[in-house]
mmCIF file of C-alpha atoms in Angstrom:
data_model
loop_
_atom_site.group_PDB
_atom_site.id
_atom_site.type_symbol
_atom_site.label_atom_id
_atom_site.label_comp_id
_atom_site.label_asym_id
_atom_site.label_seq_id
_atom_site.Cartn_x
_atom_site.Cartn_y
_atom_site.Cartn_z
ATOM 1 C CA MET G 1 148.328 59.465 9.909
ATOM 2 C CA LYS G 2 145.644 61.914 8.840
ATOM 3 C CA THR G 3 141.974 61.413 9.688
ATOM 4 C CA VAL G 4 139.106 63.507 8.335
ATOM 5 C CA LEU G 5 135.924 63.498 10.399
ATOM 6 C CA THR G 6 132.392 64.762 9.761
ATOM 7 C CA GLY G 7 129.860 65.019 12.569
ATOM 8 C CA ALA G 8 132.575 65.873 15.091
ATOM 9 C CA THR G 9 130.316 68.107 17.187
ATOM 10 C CA GLY G 10 127.705 65.374 17.661
ATOM 11 C CA PHE G 11 127.539 63.198 20.763
ATOM 12 C CA ILE G 12 129.563 60.321 19.302
ATOM 13 C CA GLY G 13 131.873 62.624 17.353
ATOM 14 C CA LEU G 14 132.845 64.585 20.455
ATOM 15 C CA ARG G 15 133.961 61.460 22.270
ATOM 16 C CA LEU G 16 135.767 60.139 19.205
ATOM 17 C CA VAL G 17 137.811 63.325 18.807
ATOM 18 C CA GLU G 18 138.786 63.187 22.475
ATOM 19 C CA LEU G 19 139.750 59.519 22.142
ATOM 20 C CA LEU G 20 141.841 59.998 19.005
ATOM 21 C CA GLN G 21 143.585 62.984 20.559
ATOM 22 C CA ARG G 22 144.535 60.845 23.540
ATOM 23 C CA LEU G 23 145.503 57.646 21.714
ATOM 24 C CA GLU G 24 147.143 59.211 18.651
ATOM 25 C CA PRO G 25 148.521 62.580 19.838
ATOM 26 C CA ASP G 26 150.941 62.945 16.913
ATOM 27 C CA ASP G 27 148.381 62.281 14.185
ATOM 28 C CA GLU G 28 146.539 64.975 12.257
ATOM 29 C CA LEU G 29 142.783 65.236 12.744
ATOM 30 C CA VAL G 30 140.700 67.402 10.398
ATOM 31 C CA LEU G 31 137.114 68.254 11.344
ATOM 32 C CA LEU G 32 134.692 69.227 8.580
ATOM 33 C CA VAL G 33 132.079 71.351 10.357
ATOM 34 C CA ARG G 34 129.109 73.554 9.459
ATOM 35 C CA ASP G 35 129.416 75.694 12.611
ATOM 36 C CA ARG G 36 133.061 76.642 12.919
ATOM 37 C CA PRO G 37 132.798 78.920 15.995
ATOM 38 C CA ARG G 38 131.049 76.163 17.945
ATOM 39 C CA ALA G 39 133.623 73.564 16.898
ATOM 40 C CA GLU G 40 136.534 75.837 17.844
ATOM 41 C CA LYS G 41 134.947 76.366 21.246
ATOM 42 C CA LEU G 42 134.544 72.620 21.759
ATOM 43 C CA PHE G 43 138.067 71.853 20.552
ATOM 44 C CA PRO G 44 140.350 74.757 21.593
ATOM 45 C CA ARG G 45 143.857 74.645 20.146
ATOM 46 C CA THR G 46 145.332 74.727 23.648
ATOM 47 C CA PHE G 47 143.987 71.255 24.350
ATOM 48 C CA PHE G 48 143.664 69.966 20.776
ATOM 49 C CA PRO G 49 146.871 71.147 19.058
ATOM 50 C CA ARG G 50 146.670 68.587 16.240
ATOM 51 C CA VAL G 51 143.026 69.281 15.397
ATOM 52 C CA ALA G 52 142.207 71.480 12.382
ATOM 53 C CA VAL G 53 138.675 72.856 11.916
ATOM 54 C CA VAL G 54 137.504 73.395 8.334
ATOM 55 C CA ASP G 55 134.301 75.103 7.143
ATOM 56 C CA TYR G 56 132.088 72.534 5.436
ATOM 57 C CA THR G 57 129.121 72.757 3.066
ATOM 58 C CA SER G 58 127.711 69.291 3.542
ATOM 59 C CA ASP G 59 125.183 69.556 0.721
ATOM 60 C CA ARG G 60 127.588 70.576 -2.041
ATOM 61 C CA LEU G 61 131.219 70.474 -3.079
ATOM 62 C CA GLY G 62 133.428 73.388 -2.146
ATOM 63 C CA PRO G 63 136.870 74.550 -0.960
ATOM 64 C CA TRP G 64 136.678 72.088 1.941
ATOM 65 C CA GLN G 65 137.524 69.294 -0.508
ATOM 66 C CA SER G 66 141.203 70.202 -0.281
ATOM 67 C CA ALA G 67 141.174 68.987 3.338
ATOM 68 C CA LEU G 68 140.700 65.439 2.021
ATOM 69 C CA GLU G 69 144.042 65.435 0.217
ATOM 70 C CA GLY G 70 146.504 63.058 1.844
ATOM 71 C CA CYS G 71 144.064 61.630 4.366
ATOM 72 C CA ASN G 72 144.389 57.998 5.401
ATOM 73 C CA ARG G 73 140.982 57.626 7.037
ATOM 74 C CA VAL G 74 137.567 59.235 6.729
ATOM 75 C CA VAL G 75 134.948 58.954 9.464
ATOM 76 C CA ASN G 76 131.485 60.052 8.344
ATOM 77 C CA LEU G 77 129.140 60.660 11.300
ATOM 78 C CA THR G 78 127.079 63.561 10.026
ATOM 79 C CA GLY G 79 123.304 63.482 10.460
ATOM 80 C CA GLU G 80 120.511 65.306 12.290
ATOM 81 C CA SER G 81 119.355 63.778 15.564
ATOM 82 C CA ILE G 82 116.721 61.087 15.118
ATOM 83 C CA ALA G 83 115.065 61.536 18.506
ATOM 84 C CA SER G 84 115.158 65.299 19.062
ATOM 85 C CA GLN G 85 111.930 66.163 17.186
ATOM 86 C CA SER G 86 108.671 64.641 15.987
ATOM 87 C CA TRP G 87 108.860 62.988 12.568
ATOM 88 C CA THR G 88 106.850 65.408 10.485
ATOM 89 C CA LYS G 89 107.184 65.204 6.707
ATOM 90 C CA ARG G 90 109.612 68.118 6.851
ATOM 91 C CA ARG G 91 111.658 66.502 9.592
ATOM 92 C CA LYS G 92 111.865 63.233 7.687
ATOM 93 C CA ARG G 93 113.275 65.121 4.693
ATOM 94 C CA GLU G 94 115.849 66.750 6.960
ATOM 95 C CA LEU G 95 116.858 63.384 8.411
ATOM 96 C CA GLN G 96 117.212 61.954 4.923
ATOM 97 C CA GLN G 97 119.152 64.857 3.435
ATOM 98 C CA SER G 98 121.496 65.177 6.418
ATOM 99 C CA ARG G 99 122.546 61.557 5.949
ATOM 100 C CA VAL G 100 122.075 60.496 2.353
ATOM 101 C CA LEU G 101 122.856 63.709 0.490
ATOM 102 C CA THR G 102 125.845 64.574 2.682
ATOM 103 C CA THR G 103 127.301 61.097 2.229
ATOM 104 C CA GLN G 104 126.826 61.282 -1.536
ATOM 105 C CA VAL G 105 128.628 64.639 -1.608
ATOM 106 C CA LEU G 106 131.471 63.294 0.539
ATOM 107 C CA VAL G 107 132.001 60.300 -1.753
ATOM 108 C CA GLU G 108 131.910 62.599 -4.778
ATOM 109 C CA ALA G 109 134.603 64.756 -3.170
ATOM 110 C CA LEU G 110 136.767 61.682 -2.578
ATOM 111 C CA ARG G 111 136.597 60.868 -6.290
ATOM 112 C CA GLU G 112 138.531 64.050 -6.958
ATOM 113 C CA VAL G 113 141.453 63.610 -4.548
ATOM 114 C CA ARG G 114 144.819 62.475 -5.878
ATOM 115 C CA ALA G 115 145.142 59.578 -3.414
ATOM 116 C CA THR G 116 142.053 58.007 -1.894
ATOM 117 C CA PRO G 117 141.943 57.053 1.805
ATOM 118 C CA GLN G 118 142.579 53.505 2.915
ATOM 119 C CA VAL G 119 139.309 53.258 4.833
ATOM 120 C CA MET G 120 136.040 55.098 5.302
ATOM 121 C CA VAL G 121 133.907 54.485 8.383
ATOM 122 C CA SER G 122 130.375 55.631 7.626
ATOM 123 C CA GLY G 123 127.488 55.946 10.038
ATOM 124 C CA SER G 124 124.348 53.875 9.954
ATOM 125 C CA ALA G 125 122.092 52.435 12.652
ATOM 126 C CA ILE G 126 120.346 49.296 13.845
ATOM 127 C CA GLY G 127 117.161 50.815 12.496
ATOM 128 C CA TYR G 128 118.334 49.080 9.304
ATOM 129 C CA TYR G 129 116.722 45.864 10.576
ATOM 130 C CA GLY G 130 113.304 47.263 11.404
ATOM 131 C CA THR G 131 111.502 46.025 14.508
ATOM 132 C CA ALA G 132 109.970 42.731 15.602
ATOM 133 C CA ALA G 133 108.767 41.786 19.079
ATOM 134 C CA GLN G 134 109.869 38.145 18.911
ATOM 135 C CA LYS G 135 112.909 38.187 16.667
ATOM 136 C CA GLU G 136 116.641 38.544 17.159
ATOM 137 C CA PHE G 137 118.811 40.355 14.592
ATOM 138 C CA ASP G 138 122.473 40.064 13.680
ATOM 139 C CA ASP G 139 124.734 41.498 10.984
ATOM 140 C CA TYR G 140 123.333 39.089 8.408
ATOM 141 C CA SER G 141 119.638 39.781 8.994
ATOM 142 C CA PHE G 142 117.571 41.273 6.200
ATOM 143 C CA ALA G 143 116.631 44.932 6.203
ATOM 144 C CA GLY G 144 113.267 46.087 7.499
ATOM 145 C CA ASP G 145 110.660 48.132 5.644
ATOM 146 C CA ASP G 146 109.742 51.005 7.987
ATOM 147 C CA PHE G 147 110.995 54.582 7.770
ATOM 148 C CA LEU G 148 114.216 54.053 9.728
ATOM 149 C CA ALA G 149 115.047 50.873 7.844
ATOM 150 C CA GLU G 150 114.614 52.583 4.487
ATOM 151 C CA LEU G 151 116.626 55.585 5.685
ATOM 152 C CA CYS G 152 119.518 53.383 6.791
ATOM 153 C CA GLN G 153 119.477 51.480 3.502
ATOM 154 C CA GLN G 154 119.670 54.744 1.561
ATOM 155 C CA TRP G 155 122.425 55.988 3.861
ATOM 156 C CA GLU G 156 124.533 52.876 3.361
ATOM 157 C CA ALA G 157 123.882 52.850 -0.383
ATOM 158 C CA ALA G 158 125.172 56.423 -0.592
ATOM 159 C CA ALA G 159 128.470 55.324 0.972
ATOM 160 C CA ALA G 160 128.894 52.134 -1.078
ATOM 161 C CA PRO G 161 130.432 53.748 -4.215
ATOM 162 C CA VAL G 162 133.544 54.687 -2.217
ATOM 163 C CA GLN G 163 134.607 51.053 -2.643
ATOM 164 C CA GLU G 164 134.980 51.678 -6.377
ATOM 165 C CA LEU G 165 137.894 53.965 -5.449
ATOM 166 C CA GLY G 166 139.737 51.151 -3.682
ATOM 167 C CA THR G 167 138.736 52.412 -0.234
ATOM 168 C CA ARG G 168 137.578 49.868 2.338
ATOM 169 C CA LEU G 169 134.119 50.723 3.655
ATOM 170 C CA VAL G 170 133.029 50.061 7.238
ATOM 171 C CA LEU G 171 129.340 50.622 8.015
ATOM 172 C CA LEU G 172 128.776 51.548 11.644
ATOM 173 C CA ARG G 173 125.291 50.388 12.662
ATOM 174 C CA THR G 174 124.989 51.971 16.082
ATOM 175 C CA GLY G 175 122.263 51.146 18.570
ATOM 176 C CA ILE G 176 120.773 53.305 21.305
ATOM 177 C CA VAL G 177 123.575 55.614 22.405
ATOM 178 C CA LEU G 178 123.982 56.085 26.154
ATOM 179 C CA GLY G 179 126.512 58.304 27.853
ATOM 180 C CA ASP G 180 127.131 61.096 30.282
ATOM 181 C CA GLY G 181 125.795 64.398 28.983
ATOM 182 C CA GLY G 182 123.910 63.211 25.919
ATOM 183 C CA GLY G 183 122.546 60.374 23.858
ATOM 184 C CA TYR G 184 119.230 58.667 24.527
ATOM 185 C CA TRP G 185 119.283 59.223 28.263
ATOM 186 C CA LEU G 186 119.462 63.016 28.007
ATOM 187 C CA GLY G 187 116.488 63.111 25.668
ATOM 188 C CA SER G 188 114.320 60.706 27.677
ATOM 189 C CA TYR G 189 115.174 61.925 31.180
ATOM 190 C CA ARG G 190 112.405 64.535 31.207
ATOM 191 C CA TYR G 191 109.782 61.860 30.557
ATOM 192 C CA PHE G 192 110.937 59.877 33.548
ATOM 193 C CA ARG G 193 110.863 63.019 35.675
ATOM 194 C CA GLN G 194 107.324 63.807 34.506
ATOM 195 C CA GLY G 195 106.093 60.366 35.464
ATOM 196 C CA SER G 196 105.675 58.894 31.998
ATOM 197 C CA ALA G 197 107.457 55.860 33.358
ATOM 198 C CA ALA G 198 106.132 54.527 36.640
ATOM 199 C CA PHE G 199 108.917 53.462 38.963
ATOM 200 C CA SER G 200 108.562 51.732 42.271
ATOM 201 C CA ALA G 201 110.086 53.702 45.123
ATOM 202 C CA ALA G 202 110.967 50.436 46.842
ATOM 203 C CA ASP G 203 113.282 48.818 44.336
ATOM 204 C CA GLY G 204 113.649 51.291 41.455
ATOM 205 C CA SER G 205 111.963 48.986 38.968
ATOM 206 C CA GLY G 206 109.226 50.142 36.645
ATOM 207 C CA SER G 207 107.844 50.132 33.146
ATOM 208 C CA LEU G 208 107.822 52.293 30.056
ATOM 209 C CA GLY G 209 104.943 51.765 27.644
ATOM 210 C CA SER G 210 103.592 48.228 27.331
ATOM 211 C CA THR G 211 106.728 46.585 28.822
ATOM 212 C CA ALA G 212 106.949 44.536 25.604
ATOM 213 C CA LYS G 213 109.443 46.846 23.922
ATOM 214 C CA THR G 214 112.655 45.383 22.523
ATOM 215 C CA TRP G 215 116.036 46.965 23.224
ATOM 216 C CA PRO G 216 119.299 46.294 21.400
ATOM 217 C CA TYR G 217 122.430 45.471 23.330
#
């Protein structure tokens, strides 16, 4: 089994590579990366003998396309961090291009391989549904109309044409990502330390903002 993965050096990608290495030690795992030295440091051959790191130009086709030949699965997790910076006009363009354009290029590359993969898992997020204080969402809910909702719709639409190749498409609408060493908690920890959230010393409870915020689970 051969799996090609984008976004391997991100928080979710790191854990996925580790998991696949442990559960499928004899399978081939190809990482398409923009920063090869960093990826090779994160995944040294000594501990990841079946992992191959390939230089990747996410915004255009290139020699990396050959890595897609013979793959059974593609996992597309590329995308700049949503929460790491303020959403200026420039940052919004970066968020859009790092998801939509890169996915379009990946699908275009798959059109040119001799045998298309059986499945492509492509990133998205629960931002697809927008926000509402008094509403519950499920997989069948309609899309929202704010920036994140429109971004997720564009992201998913960029992946959809892969189905024309006979490849099954799985859209991964992730929620708030929590974990040791990264995700939402790492980015928000400094605000808690600075007192932006008032916590009671007695029982550890407290509030953040108006206390009327909704959280997915």
